[in-house]
Short mmCIF file of C-alpha atoms and ligand atoms in Angstrom, two decimals:
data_model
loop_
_atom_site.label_atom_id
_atom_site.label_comp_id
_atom_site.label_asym_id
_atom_site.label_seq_id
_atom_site.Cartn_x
_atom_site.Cartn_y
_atom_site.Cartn_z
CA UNK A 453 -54.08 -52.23 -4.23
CA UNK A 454 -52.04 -49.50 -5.26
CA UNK A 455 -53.38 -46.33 -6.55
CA UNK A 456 -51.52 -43.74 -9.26
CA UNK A 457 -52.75 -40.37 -10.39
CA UNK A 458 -51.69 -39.68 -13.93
CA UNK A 459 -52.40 -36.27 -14.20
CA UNK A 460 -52.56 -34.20 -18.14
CA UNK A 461 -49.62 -32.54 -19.17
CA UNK A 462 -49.47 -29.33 -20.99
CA UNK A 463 -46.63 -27.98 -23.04
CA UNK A 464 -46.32 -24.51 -21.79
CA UNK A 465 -43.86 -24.23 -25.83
CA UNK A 466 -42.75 -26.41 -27.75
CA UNK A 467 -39.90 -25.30 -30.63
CA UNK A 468 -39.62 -27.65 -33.44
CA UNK A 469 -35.85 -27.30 -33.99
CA UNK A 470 -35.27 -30.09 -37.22
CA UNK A 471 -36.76 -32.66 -38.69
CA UNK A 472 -34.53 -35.88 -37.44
CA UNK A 473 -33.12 -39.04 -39.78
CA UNK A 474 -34.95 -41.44 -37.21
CA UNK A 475 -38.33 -39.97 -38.67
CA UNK A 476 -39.09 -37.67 -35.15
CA UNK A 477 -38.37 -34.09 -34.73
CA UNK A 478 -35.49 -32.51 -32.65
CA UNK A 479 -37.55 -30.81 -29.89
CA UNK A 480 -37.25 -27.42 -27.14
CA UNK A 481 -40.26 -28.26 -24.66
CA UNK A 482 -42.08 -26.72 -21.31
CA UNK A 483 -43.67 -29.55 -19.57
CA UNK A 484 -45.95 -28.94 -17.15
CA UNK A 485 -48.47 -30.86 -14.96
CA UNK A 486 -51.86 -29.92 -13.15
CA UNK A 487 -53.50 -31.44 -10.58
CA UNK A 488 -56.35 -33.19 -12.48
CA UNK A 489 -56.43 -36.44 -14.83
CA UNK A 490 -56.86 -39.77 -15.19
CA UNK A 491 -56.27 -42.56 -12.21
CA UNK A 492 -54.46 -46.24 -12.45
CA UNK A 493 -55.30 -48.61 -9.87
CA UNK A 494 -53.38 -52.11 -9.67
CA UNK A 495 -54.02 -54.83 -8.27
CA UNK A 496 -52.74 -58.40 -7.46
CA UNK A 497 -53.70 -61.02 -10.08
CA UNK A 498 -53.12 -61.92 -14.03
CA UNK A 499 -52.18 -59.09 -16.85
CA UNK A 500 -55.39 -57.56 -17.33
CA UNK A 501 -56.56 -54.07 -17.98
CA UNK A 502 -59.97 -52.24 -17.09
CA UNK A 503 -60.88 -48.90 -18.34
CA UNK A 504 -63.85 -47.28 -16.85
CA UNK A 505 -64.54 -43.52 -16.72
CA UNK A 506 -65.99 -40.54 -18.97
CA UNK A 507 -63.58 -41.21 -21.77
CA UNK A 508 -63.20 -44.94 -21.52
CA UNK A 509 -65.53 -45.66 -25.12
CA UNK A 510 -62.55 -43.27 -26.93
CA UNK A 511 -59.72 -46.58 -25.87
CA UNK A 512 -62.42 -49.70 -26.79
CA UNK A 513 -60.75 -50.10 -29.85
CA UNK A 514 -57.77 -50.24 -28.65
CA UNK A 515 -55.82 -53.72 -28.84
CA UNK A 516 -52.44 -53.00 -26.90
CA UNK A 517 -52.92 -50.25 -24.12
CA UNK A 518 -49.77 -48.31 -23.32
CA UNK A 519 -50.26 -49.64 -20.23
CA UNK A 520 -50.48 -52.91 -20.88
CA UNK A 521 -47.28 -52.21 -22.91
CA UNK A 522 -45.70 -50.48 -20.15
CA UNK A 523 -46.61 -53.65 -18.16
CA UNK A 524 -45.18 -56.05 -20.53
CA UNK A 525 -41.36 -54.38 -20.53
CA UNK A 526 -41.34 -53.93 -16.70
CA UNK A 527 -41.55 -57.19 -16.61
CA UNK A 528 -39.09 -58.09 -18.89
CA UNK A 529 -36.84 -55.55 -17.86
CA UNK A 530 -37.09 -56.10 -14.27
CA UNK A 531 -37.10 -60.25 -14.58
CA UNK A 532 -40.58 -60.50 -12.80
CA UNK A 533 -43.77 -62.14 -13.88
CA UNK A 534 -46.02 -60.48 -16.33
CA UNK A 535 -48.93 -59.61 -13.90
CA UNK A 536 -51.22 -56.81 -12.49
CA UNK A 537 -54.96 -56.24 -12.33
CA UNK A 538 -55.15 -52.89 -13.93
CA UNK A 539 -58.15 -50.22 -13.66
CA UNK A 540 -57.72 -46.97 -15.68
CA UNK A 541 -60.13 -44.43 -14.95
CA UNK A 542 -60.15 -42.00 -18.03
CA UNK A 543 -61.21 -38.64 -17.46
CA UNK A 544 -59.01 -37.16 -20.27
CA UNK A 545 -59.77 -37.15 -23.81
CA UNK A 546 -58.05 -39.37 -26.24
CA UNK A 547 -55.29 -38.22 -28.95
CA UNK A 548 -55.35 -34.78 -27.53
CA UNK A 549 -51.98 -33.35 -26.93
CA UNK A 550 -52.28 -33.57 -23.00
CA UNK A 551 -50.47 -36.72 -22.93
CA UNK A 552 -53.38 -38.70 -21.47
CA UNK A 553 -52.25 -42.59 -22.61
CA UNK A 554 -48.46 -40.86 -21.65
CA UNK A 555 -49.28 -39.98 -18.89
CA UNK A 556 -51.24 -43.33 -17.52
CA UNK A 557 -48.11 -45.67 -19.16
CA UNK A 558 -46.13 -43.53 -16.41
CA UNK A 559 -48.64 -44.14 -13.73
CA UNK A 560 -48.61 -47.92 -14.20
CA UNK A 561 -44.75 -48.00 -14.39
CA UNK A 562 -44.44 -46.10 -11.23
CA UNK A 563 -47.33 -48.69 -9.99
CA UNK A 564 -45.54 -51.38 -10.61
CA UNK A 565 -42.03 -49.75 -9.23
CA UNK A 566 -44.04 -49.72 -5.74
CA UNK A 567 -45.21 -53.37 -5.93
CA UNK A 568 -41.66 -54.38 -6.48
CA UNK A 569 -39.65 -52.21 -4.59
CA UNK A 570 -38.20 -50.50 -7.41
CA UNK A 571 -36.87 -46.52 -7.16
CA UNK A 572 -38.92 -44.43 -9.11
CA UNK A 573 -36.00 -42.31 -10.27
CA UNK A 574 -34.58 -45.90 -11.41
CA UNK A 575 -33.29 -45.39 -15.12
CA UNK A 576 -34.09 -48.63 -16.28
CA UNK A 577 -37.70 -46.99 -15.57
CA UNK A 578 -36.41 -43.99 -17.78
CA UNK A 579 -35.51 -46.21 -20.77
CA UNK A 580 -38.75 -48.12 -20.22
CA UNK A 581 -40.43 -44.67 -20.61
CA UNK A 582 -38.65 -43.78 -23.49
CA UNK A 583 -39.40 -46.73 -25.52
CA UNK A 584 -42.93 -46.51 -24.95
CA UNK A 585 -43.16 -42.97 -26.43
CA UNK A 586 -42.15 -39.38 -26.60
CA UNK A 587 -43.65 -38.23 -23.45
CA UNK A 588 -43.60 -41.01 -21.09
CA UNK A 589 -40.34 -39.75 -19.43
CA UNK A 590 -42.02 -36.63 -19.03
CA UNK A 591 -45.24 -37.83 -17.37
CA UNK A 592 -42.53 -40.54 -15.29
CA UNK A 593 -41.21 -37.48 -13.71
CA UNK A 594 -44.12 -35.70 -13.50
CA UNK A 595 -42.46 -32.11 -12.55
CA UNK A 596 -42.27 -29.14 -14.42
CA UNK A 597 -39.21 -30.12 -16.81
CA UNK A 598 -37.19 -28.51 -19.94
CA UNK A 599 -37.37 -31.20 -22.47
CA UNK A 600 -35.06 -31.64 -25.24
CA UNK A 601 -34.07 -34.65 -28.24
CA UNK A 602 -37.18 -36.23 -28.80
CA UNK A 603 -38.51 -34.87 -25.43
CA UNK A 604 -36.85 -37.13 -22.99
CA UNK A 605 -33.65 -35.15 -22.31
CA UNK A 606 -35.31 -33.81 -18.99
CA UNK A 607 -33.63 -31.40 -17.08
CA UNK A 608 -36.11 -30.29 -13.93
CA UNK A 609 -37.27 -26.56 -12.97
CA UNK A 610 -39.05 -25.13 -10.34
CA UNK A 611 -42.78 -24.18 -11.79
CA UNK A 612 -45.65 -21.82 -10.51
CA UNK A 613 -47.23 -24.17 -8.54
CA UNK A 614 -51.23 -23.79 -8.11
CA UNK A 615 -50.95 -21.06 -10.69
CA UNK A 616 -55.35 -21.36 -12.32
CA UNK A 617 -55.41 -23.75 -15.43
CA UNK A 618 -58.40 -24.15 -17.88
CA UNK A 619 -57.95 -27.01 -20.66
CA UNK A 620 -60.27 -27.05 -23.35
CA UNK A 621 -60.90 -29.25 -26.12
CA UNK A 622 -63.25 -28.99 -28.84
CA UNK A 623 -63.80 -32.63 -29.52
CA UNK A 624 -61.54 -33.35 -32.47
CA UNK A 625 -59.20 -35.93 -32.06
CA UNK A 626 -55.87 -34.97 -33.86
CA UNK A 627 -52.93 -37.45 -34.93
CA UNK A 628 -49.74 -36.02 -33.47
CA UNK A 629 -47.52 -37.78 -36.11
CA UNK A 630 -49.97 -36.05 -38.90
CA UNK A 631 -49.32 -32.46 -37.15
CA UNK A 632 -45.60 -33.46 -37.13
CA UNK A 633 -45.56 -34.38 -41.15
CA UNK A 634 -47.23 -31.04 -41.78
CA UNK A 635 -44.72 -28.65 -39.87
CA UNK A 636 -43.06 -26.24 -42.27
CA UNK A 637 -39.43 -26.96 -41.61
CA UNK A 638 -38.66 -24.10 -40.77
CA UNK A 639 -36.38 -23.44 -37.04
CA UNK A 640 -38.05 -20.36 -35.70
CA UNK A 641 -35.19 -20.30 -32.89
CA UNK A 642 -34.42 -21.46 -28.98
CA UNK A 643 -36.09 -21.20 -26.40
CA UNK A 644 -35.00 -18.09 -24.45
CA UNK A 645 -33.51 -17.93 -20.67
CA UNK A 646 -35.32 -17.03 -17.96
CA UNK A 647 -38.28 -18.76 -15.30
CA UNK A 648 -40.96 -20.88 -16.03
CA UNK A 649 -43.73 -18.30 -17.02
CA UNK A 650 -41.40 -16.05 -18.74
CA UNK A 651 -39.83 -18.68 -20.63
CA UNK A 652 -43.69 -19.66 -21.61
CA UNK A 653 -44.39 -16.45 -22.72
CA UNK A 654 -41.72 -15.48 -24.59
CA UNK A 655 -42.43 -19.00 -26.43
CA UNK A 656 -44.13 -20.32 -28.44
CA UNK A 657 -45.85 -23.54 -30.04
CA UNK A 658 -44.54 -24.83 -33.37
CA UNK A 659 -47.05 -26.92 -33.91
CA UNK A 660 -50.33 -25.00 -33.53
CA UNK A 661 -49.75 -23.96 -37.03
CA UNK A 662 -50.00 -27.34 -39.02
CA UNK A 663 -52.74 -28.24 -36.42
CA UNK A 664 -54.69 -25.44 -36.87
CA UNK A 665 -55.03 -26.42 -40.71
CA UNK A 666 -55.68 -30.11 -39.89
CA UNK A 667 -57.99 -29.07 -37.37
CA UNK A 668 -59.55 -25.37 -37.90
CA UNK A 669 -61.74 -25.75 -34.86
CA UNK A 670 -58.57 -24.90 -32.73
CA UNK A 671 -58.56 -21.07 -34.02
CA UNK A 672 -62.08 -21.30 -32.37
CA UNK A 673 -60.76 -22.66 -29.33
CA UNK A 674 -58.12 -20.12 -29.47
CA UNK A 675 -60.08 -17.10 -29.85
CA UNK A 676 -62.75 -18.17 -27.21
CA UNK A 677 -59.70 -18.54 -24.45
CA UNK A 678 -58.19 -15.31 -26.16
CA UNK A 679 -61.14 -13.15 -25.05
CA UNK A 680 -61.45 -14.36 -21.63
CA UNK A 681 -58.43 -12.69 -19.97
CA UNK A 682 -55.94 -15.22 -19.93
CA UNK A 683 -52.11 -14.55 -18.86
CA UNK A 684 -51.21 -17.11 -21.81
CA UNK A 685 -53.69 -19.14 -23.96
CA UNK A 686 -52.14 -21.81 -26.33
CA UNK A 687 -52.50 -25.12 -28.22
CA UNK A 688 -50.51 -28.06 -26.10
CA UNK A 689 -48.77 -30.58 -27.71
CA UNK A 690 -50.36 -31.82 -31.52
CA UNK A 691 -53.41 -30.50 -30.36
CA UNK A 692 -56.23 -30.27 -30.43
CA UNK A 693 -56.78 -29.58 -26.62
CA UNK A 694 -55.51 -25.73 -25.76
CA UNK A 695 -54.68 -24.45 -22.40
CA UNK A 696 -55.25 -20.98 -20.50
CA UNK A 697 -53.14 -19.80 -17.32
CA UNK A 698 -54.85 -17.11 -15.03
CA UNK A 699 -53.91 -14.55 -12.82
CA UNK A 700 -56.56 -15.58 -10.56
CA UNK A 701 -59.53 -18.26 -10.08
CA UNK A 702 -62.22 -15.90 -10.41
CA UNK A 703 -60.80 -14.68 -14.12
CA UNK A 704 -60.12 -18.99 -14.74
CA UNK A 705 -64.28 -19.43 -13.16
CA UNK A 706 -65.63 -16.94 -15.60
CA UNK A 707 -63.41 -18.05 -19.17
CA UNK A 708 -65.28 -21.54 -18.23
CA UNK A 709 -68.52 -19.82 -17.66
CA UNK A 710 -68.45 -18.56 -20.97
CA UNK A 711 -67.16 -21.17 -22.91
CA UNK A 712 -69.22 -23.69 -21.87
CA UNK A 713 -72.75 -21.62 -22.35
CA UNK A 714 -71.35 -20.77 -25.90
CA UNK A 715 -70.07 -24.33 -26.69
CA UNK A 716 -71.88 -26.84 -24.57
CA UNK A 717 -70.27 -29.77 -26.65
CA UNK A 718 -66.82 -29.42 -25.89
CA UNK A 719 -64.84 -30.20 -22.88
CA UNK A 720 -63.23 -28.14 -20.23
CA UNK A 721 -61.11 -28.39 -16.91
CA UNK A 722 -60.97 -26.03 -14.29
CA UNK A 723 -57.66 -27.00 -12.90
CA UNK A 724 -54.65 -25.37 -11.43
CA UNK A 725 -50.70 -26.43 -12.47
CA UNK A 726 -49.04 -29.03 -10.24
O1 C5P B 845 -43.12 -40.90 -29.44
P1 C5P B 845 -44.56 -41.00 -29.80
O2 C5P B 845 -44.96 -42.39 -30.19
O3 C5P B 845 -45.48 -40.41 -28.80
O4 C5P B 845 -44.72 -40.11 -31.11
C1 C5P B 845 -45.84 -40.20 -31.96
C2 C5P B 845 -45.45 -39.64 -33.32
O5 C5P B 845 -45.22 -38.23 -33.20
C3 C5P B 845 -44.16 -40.19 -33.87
O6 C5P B 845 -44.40 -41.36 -34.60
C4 C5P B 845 -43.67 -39.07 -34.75
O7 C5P B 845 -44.34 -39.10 -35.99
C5 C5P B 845 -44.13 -37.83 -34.01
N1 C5P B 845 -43.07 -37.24 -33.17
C6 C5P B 845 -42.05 -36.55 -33.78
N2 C5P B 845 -41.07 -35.98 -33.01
C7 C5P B 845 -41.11 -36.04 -31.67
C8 C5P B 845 -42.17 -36.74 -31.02
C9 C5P B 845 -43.14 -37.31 -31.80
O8 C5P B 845 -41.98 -36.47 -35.00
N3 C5P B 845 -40.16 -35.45 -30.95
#
């Protein structure tokens, strides 16, 4: 049995650039990682997929799991027999801009790279990725990473490791290609030079804007991280889930504190970035 964390990634900015003929957007993009998020397990026998877990109900709908997907052109790509028992363990929410079904298409490709002696920095793995969406590449990687095109130009940089994290989402599940569709158009410029955190803070996120109409609840979300002392509080990805870095874990302990008396619905991580 082979085990695969697929932790949440957050979009420390994202810059909208232009709106592409291929119907995405031409993206500028932080990625980062923490340490918490969902697991993928594999096992020896036929293609199936489990999903257990606190967030499991949000996927029972679901026909064609990216990781079944994933499974299905590994196979193809790599000549082998469609197979694996797969268990996903979801702890993050669904459709929430932290890349959660990303992130465990990525765990299940690097899975199944390990059960058949495949290099995870294989491309073949990289165009797999790519295929299966916008951030798979990202989550493949799974390092801090400037992404560019679509968001699977990936060029590597060194993070703030174990800097304090605190995700928060209210609840709302929000269609990224909706949040796309509603973006103004309009390039509000690069993304400057410069590390990791100053490049986050001098950036920004082009899409909290359209999400924030689709989804007021995020200016709550927003406001609520705002007050709590935060080095950086922002929207990742479409939304709706936004993100808080801390100076330290006390100032991270006590945001959550507060948040969760005032708004014992929603859902937060105390993490820290990987
Ligand atoms: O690539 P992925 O399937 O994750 O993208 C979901 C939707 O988000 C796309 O269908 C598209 O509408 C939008 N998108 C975009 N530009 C990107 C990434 C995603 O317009 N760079």
């Amino acid at each position: 049995m082979i085990t695969e964390n697929a932790p949440a990634k957050i979009n420390l900015a994202l810059h909208v650039r232009a709106r592409r003929a291929d119907g995405y957007h031409e993206l500028e993009t932080l990625f980062a990682f923490v340490a918490d998020g969902d697991t993928v397990t594999l096992a020896p026998g036929p293609l199936s997929l489990t999903v257990i877990g606190p967030f499991s109900a949000g996927l029972s709908g679901e026909g064609d799991n990216l990781v079944l997907r994933a499974a299905r052109a590994f196979a193809a790509t790599f000549g082998v027999a469609e197979s694996g028992a797969f268990t996903l363990d979801k702890h993050l929410p669904v459709a929430s801009g932290i890349g959660g079904g990303s992130a465990d298409a990525a765990a299940a490709l690097r899975a199944l790279a390990r059960a058949n002696q495949v290099a995870l920095d294989d491309p073949r793995l990289f165009e797999i990725a790519a295929a299966l969406g916008s951030d798979v590449p990202a989550c493949l990687l799974g390092r801090t990473a400037l992404g560019r095109g679509r968001g699977e130009q990936l060029a590597p940089l060194d993070g703030p490791v174990g800097l304090p994290v605190l995700l928060v989402n209210p609840g709302v599940a929000v269609s990224t290609a909706a949040v796309f569709k509603a973006w103004d158009g309009i390039d509000k410029g690069p993304m400057p030079d410069g590390d990791v955190l100053s490049l986050a803070l001098a950036g920004r996120n082009d899409l909290e804007a359209p999400a924030r109409r689709l989804a007021p609840v995020i200016d709550h979300v927003l406001t609520l991280l705002a007050a709590g002392n935060p080095i950086l509080a922002r929207m990742s990805g479409s939304g709706a889930t936004c993100f808080a870095l801390y100076a330290s874990m006390d100032d991270r302990t006590a945001a959550a504190a507060r948040i969760r008396a005032a708004q014992t619905g929603w859902w937060c991580l105390e993490t820290r970035l990987a």
